[in-house]
Amino acid sequence: EHADLAKNPARKAVLLGTASEIYHSLTQEEKALDYAQQAYDLEQKLGRSLPAAYRLDQKASALMGLKRYEEAEKALREAIPVMREQGDLHSLAIAANHLGTCLIWQKRNDEAFPFFREAADLLVKMGDPVNEMYSRRGLCLSLWESNPDSARSELNRFNFLKDSLYTSESAEALARLNAEFGNDQLTMENEQVRNARTRERIIAIALLLLLILILVLVLIL
């Protein structure tokens, strides 16, 4: 509403695209599709080809959620050449992942392979392990029947990335904790934990010695 009042259609298109992604995340695909279509129509009127390609990708995500795979494929095949021509390689890789997934759902695994391959190669160069993980899963699925050995190799890479991301997230969580509470407090808390464990060990040893002493007395008596 504010974008309309400000007569800012470019900003409105961005907001509509964001709304589409939000509703897609909530699995409210009809709303996601409606907002993506509105955003696309605005981008077309503004003559902005690359943002229009982004909206097509958003439309495709909603269409896949609705199991309308042929329509999703059509939107992605229209978007991908624009992204490639404009040099937006990151968006291209994500759209290629989407198209590969769309083809997998249509049981067209051989056609899906080159899109996942292109996406994986681009994402490795850009250092994007999250989206690369989806490429590896797609490569595994697309190769499973035709080349099981290569499929297993891609599956191993997928698992490696998944485990690495989990470790990375744990490290980031620790870093945030460190930043929030400070090194001194963390050090103090770690020292308290170590002291508590030491006390537990001493008590356990003392109880063990007492038990041994009781057993010895029982045997003697």
Short mmCIF file of C-alpha atoms in Angstrom, two decimals:
data_model
loop_
_atom_site.label_atom_id
_atom_site.label_comp_id
_atom_site.label_asym_id
_atom_site.label_seq_id
_atom_site.Cartn_x
_atom_site.Cartn_y
_atom_site.Cartn_z
CA GLU A 1 0.00 0.00 0.00
CA HIS A 2 2.80 2.42 0.85
CA ALA A 3 4.58 1.58 -2.41
CA ASP A 4 1.38 2.42 -4.27
CA LEU A 5 1.02 5.71 -2.39
CA ALA A 6 4.64 6.53 -3.17
CA LYS A 7 4.04 5.59 -6.81
CA ASN A 8 7.06 3.28 -6.66
CA PRO A 9 6.24 0.24 -8.83
CA ALA A 10 9.82 -1.09 -8.72
CA ARG A 11 9.69 -1.25 -4.93
CA LYS A 12 6.23 -2.81 -5.09
CA ALA A 13 7.52 -5.55 -7.41
CA VAL A 14 10.26 -6.41 -4.90
CA LEU A 15 7.73 -6.54 -2.05
CA LEU A 16 5.39 -8.74 -4.07
CA GLY A 17 8.28 -11.09 -4.83
CA THR A 18 9.16 -11.23 -1.13
CA ALA A 19 5.54 -11.98 -0.27
CA SER A 20 5.59 -14.82 -2.80
CA GLU A 21 8.64 -16.36 -1.14
CA ILE A 22 7.06 -16.03 2.32
CA TYR A 23 3.84 -17.75 1.27
CA HIS A 24 5.85 -20.45 -0.52
CA SER A 25 7.72 -21.09 2.75
CA LEU A 26 4.33 -21.39 4.47
CA THR A 27 3.23 -23.85 1.72
CA GLN A 28 0.41 -21.50 0.76
CA GLU A 29 1.22 -21.97 -2.90
CA GLU A 30 -1.84 -20.33 -4.47
CA LYS A 31 -1.03 -17.06 -2.70
CA ALA A 32 2.66 -17.47 -3.53
CA LEU A 33 1.80 -17.90 -7.20
CA ASP A 34 -0.54 -14.88 -7.21
CA TYR A 35 2.07 -12.57 -5.69
CA ALA A 36 4.81 -13.86 -8.02
CA GLN A 37 2.56 -13.28 -11.04
CA GLN A 38 1.78 -9.72 -9.91
CA ALA A 39 5.49 -9.07 -9.41
CA TYR A 40 6.31 -10.49 -12.85
CA ASP A 41 3.66 -8.37 -14.55
CA LEU A 42 5.06 -5.23 -12.93
CA GLU A 43 8.64 -6.08 -13.91
CA GLN A 44 7.51 -6.65 -17.49
CA LYS A 45 5.79 -3.25 -17.59
CA LEU A 46 8.96 -1.64 -16.22
CA GLY A 47 11.06 -3.38 -18.87
CA ARG A 48 13.34 -4.98 -16.26
CA SER A 49 14.28 -8.31 -17.81
CA LEU A 50 16.53 -9.68 -15.06
CA PRO A 51 14.13 -8.96 -12.16
CA ALA A 52 11.36 -10.43 -14.33
CA ALA A 53 13.45 -13.61 -14.55
CA TYR A 54 13.65 -13.69 -10.73
CA ARG A 55 9.85 -13.51 -10.58
CA LEU A 56 9.58 -16.39 -13.05
CA ASP A 57 11.77 -18.46 -10.72
CA GLN A 58 9.45 -17.56 -7.84
CA LYS A 59 6.45 -18.51 -9.96
CA ALA A 60 8.09 -21.85 -10.73
CA SER A 61 8.65 -22.58 -7.02
CA ALA A 62 4.95 -22.03 -6.32
CA LEU A 63 3.91 -24.06 -9.37
CA MET A 64 6.08 -26.98 -8.26
CA GLY A 65 4.43 -26.77 -4.85
CA LEU A 66 1.11 -27.13 -6.67
CA LYS A 67 2.54 -30.07 -8.70
CA ARG A 68 2.09 -28.11 -11.93
CA TYR A 69 5.47 -29.20 -13.20
CA GLU A 70 5.05 -28.48 -16.91
CA GLU A 71 4.12 -24.86 -16.19
CA ALA A 72 7.03 -24.56 -13.76
CA GLU A 73 9.41 -25.94 -16.37
CA LYS A 74 8.18 -23.43 -18.94
CA ALA A 75 8.75 -20.51 -16.54
CA LEU A 76 12.25 -21.68 -15.66
CA ARG A 77 13.25 -22.26 -19.28
CA GLU A 78 12.23 -18.68 -19.95
CA ALA A 79 14.13 -17.31 -16.93
CA ILE A 80 17.42 -19.20 -17.23
CA PRO A 81 18.63 -17.75 -20.57
CA VAL A 82 18.06 -14.22 -19.23
CA MET A 83 20.09 -14.95 -16.10
CA ARG A 84 22.85 -16.47 -18.20
CA GLU A 85 22.88 -13.53 -20.61
CA GLN A 86 22.88 -10.97 -17.79
CA GLY A 87 25.68 -12.79 -15.96
CA ASP A 88 23.81 -13.42 -12.71
CA LEU A 89 25.47 -16.76 -12.10
CA HIS A 90 24.19 -17.29 -8.56
CA SER A 91 20.54 -16.89 -9.56
CA LEU A 92 21.28 -19.04 -12.61
CA ALA A 93 22.60 -21.85 -10.41
CA ILE A 94 19.56 -21.72 -8.13
CA ALA A 95 17.16 -21.68 -11.10
CA ALA A 96 19.06 -24.61 -12.65
CA ASN A 97 18.60 -26.54 -9.40
CA HIS A 98 14.88 -25.77 -9.56
CA LEU A 99 14.60 -26.88 -13.19
CA GLY A 100 16.50 -30.08 -12.46
CA THR A 101 14.14 -30.80 -9.57
CA CYS A 102 11.14 -30.07 -11.78
CA LEU A 103 12.40 -32.59 -14.36
CA ILE A 104 13.10 -35.20 -11.67
CA TRP A 105 9.47 -34.94 -10.56
CA GLN A 106 8.49 -35.60 -14.17
CA LYS A 107 10.77 -38.68 -14.19
CA ARG A 108 13.03 -37.12 -16.82
CA ASN A 109 16.25 -37.86 -14.96
CA ASP A 110 18.57 -37.75 -17.97
CA GLU A 111 17.35 -34.26 -18.85
CA ALA A 112 17.73 -33.12 -15.24
CA PHE A 113 21.41 -34.12 -14.99
CA PRO A 114 23.02 -31.26 -16.99
CA PHE A 115 21.14 -28.62 -15.01
CA PHE A 116 22.27 -30.05 -11.68
CA ARG A 117 25.80 -30.42 -13.08
CA GLU A 118 25.93 -26.76 -14.18
CA ALA A 119 24.50 -25.61 -10.85
CA ALA A 120 27.00 -27.66 -8.82
CA ASP A 121 29.98 -26.39 -10.82
CA LEU A 122 28.88 -22.76 -10.42
CA LEU A 123 28.15 -23.10 -6.72
CA VAL A 124 31.53 -24.70 -6.01
CA LYS A 125 33.24 -21.71 -7.66
CA MET A 126 31.10 -19.29 -5.67
CA GLY A 127 31.61 -21.12 -2.38
CA ASP A 128 27.90 -21.72 -1.66
CA PRO A 129 27.76 -25.10 0.11
CA VAL A 130 24.07 -24.80 1.04
CA ASN A 131 22.81 -24.64 -2.53
CA GLU A 132 25.57 -26.99 -3.71
CA MET A 133 24.14 -29.57 -1.32
CA TYR A 134 20.84 -29.47 -3.24
CA SER A 135 22.74 -29.83 -6.52
CA ARG A 136 24.53 -32.93 -5.21
CA ARG A 137 21.26 -34.47 -4.10
CA GLY A 138 19.82 -33.78 -7.55
CA LEU A 139 22.86 -35.31 -9.25
CA CYS A 140 22.50 -38.39 -7.08
CA LEU A 141 18.83 -38.78 -8.01
CA SER A 142 19.40 -38.15 -11.71
CA LEU A 143 22.26 -40.71 -11.88
CA TRP A 144 20.85 -43.40 -9.59
CA GLU A 145 19.57 -45.71 -12.32
CA SER A 146 22.03 -44.97 -15.12
CA ASN A 147 25.28 -44.72 -13.14
CA PRO A 148 25.02 -45.99 -9.54
CA ASP A 149 28.74 -45.50 -8.78
CA SER A 150 28.64 -41.82 -9.75
CA ALA A 151 25.38 -41.45 -7.86
CA ARG A 152 27.01 -42.80 -4.69
CA SER A 153 29.91 -40.39 -5.17
CA GLU A 154 27.45 -37.48 -5.33
CA LEU A 155 25.65 -38.85 -2.28
CA ASN A 156 28.95 -38.93 -0.36
CA ARG A 157 29.56 -35.30 -1.32
CA PHE A 158 26.02 -34.42 -0.22
CA ASN A 159 26.56 -36.05 3.18
CA PHE A 160 29.94 -34.35 3.57
CA LEU A 161 28.39 -30.94 2.90
CA LYS A 162 25.49 -31.66 5.26
CA ASP A 163 27.86 -32.67 8.07
CA SER A 164 30.14 -29.70 7.37
CA LEU A 165 27.21 -27.29 7.52
CA TYR A 166 26.10 -28.81 10.83
CA THR A 167 29.61 -28.39 12.24
CA SER A 168 29.82 -24.87 10.87
CA GLU A 169 26.49 -23.94 12.43
CA SER A 170 27.67 -25.33 15.78
CA ALA A 171 30.86 -23.27 15.56
CA GLU A 172 28.86 -20.15 14.68
CA ALA A 173 26.53 -20.76 17.62
CA LEU A 174 29.54 -21.02 19.95
CA ALA A 175 30.98 -17.82 18.49
CA ARG A 176 27.68 -16.00 19.07
CA LEU A 177 27.62 -17.27 22.64
CA ASN A 178 31.18 -16.06 23.10
CA ALA A 179 30.31 -12.63 21.74
CA GLU A 180 27.20 -12.37 23.88
CA PHE A 181 28.60 -13.37 27.24
CA GLY A 182 32.25 -12.47 26.85
CA ASN A 183 35.43 -14.49 27.13
CA ASP A 184 35.85 -13.91 30.86
CA GLN A 185 32.44 -15.25 31.80
CA LEU A 186 32.82 -18.26 29.52
CA THR A 187 36.22 -19.00 31.04
CA MET A 188 34.75 -18.72 34.52
CA GLU A 189 31.84 -21.01 33.62
CA ASN A 190 34.21 -23.57 32.09
CA GLU A 191 36.34 -23.46 35.25
CA GLN A 192 33.25 -24.04 37.39
CA VAL A 193 32.31 -27.04 35.27
CA ARG A 194 35.82 -28.47 35.58
CA ASN A 195 35.78 -27.96 39.37
CA ALA A 196 32.41 -29.67 39.67
CA ARG A 197 33.67 -32.66 37.68
CA THR A 198 36.79 -32.85 39.86
CA ARG A 199 34.63 -32.93 43.00
CA GLU A 200 32.49 -35.67 41.45
CA ARG A 201 35.60 -37.75 40.72
CA ILE A 202 36.92 -37.30 44.29
CA ILE A 203 33.58 -38.32 45.80
CA ALA A 204 33.37 -41.35 43.49
CA ILE A 205 36.90 -42.47 44.46
CA ALA A 206 36.12 -41.97 48.17
CA LEU A 207 32.96 -44.05 47.91
CA LEU A 208 34.85 -46.78 46.05
CA LEU A 209 37.56 -46.88 48.77
CA LEU A 210 34.89 -47.00 51.48
CA LEU A 211 33.19 -49.91 49.71
CA ILE A 212 36.52 -51.76 49.45
CA LEU A 213 37.16 -51.14 53.14
CA ILE A 214 33.72 -52.49 54.08
CA LEU A 215 34.28 -55.62 51.97
CA VAL A 216 37.68 -56.20 53.59
CA LEU A 217 36.19 -55.86 57.10
CA VAL A 218 33.36 -58.25 56.20
CA LEU A 219 35.85 -60.85 54.95
CA ILE A 220 38.03 -60.49 58.04
CA LEU A 221 35.15 -60.76 60.46
#
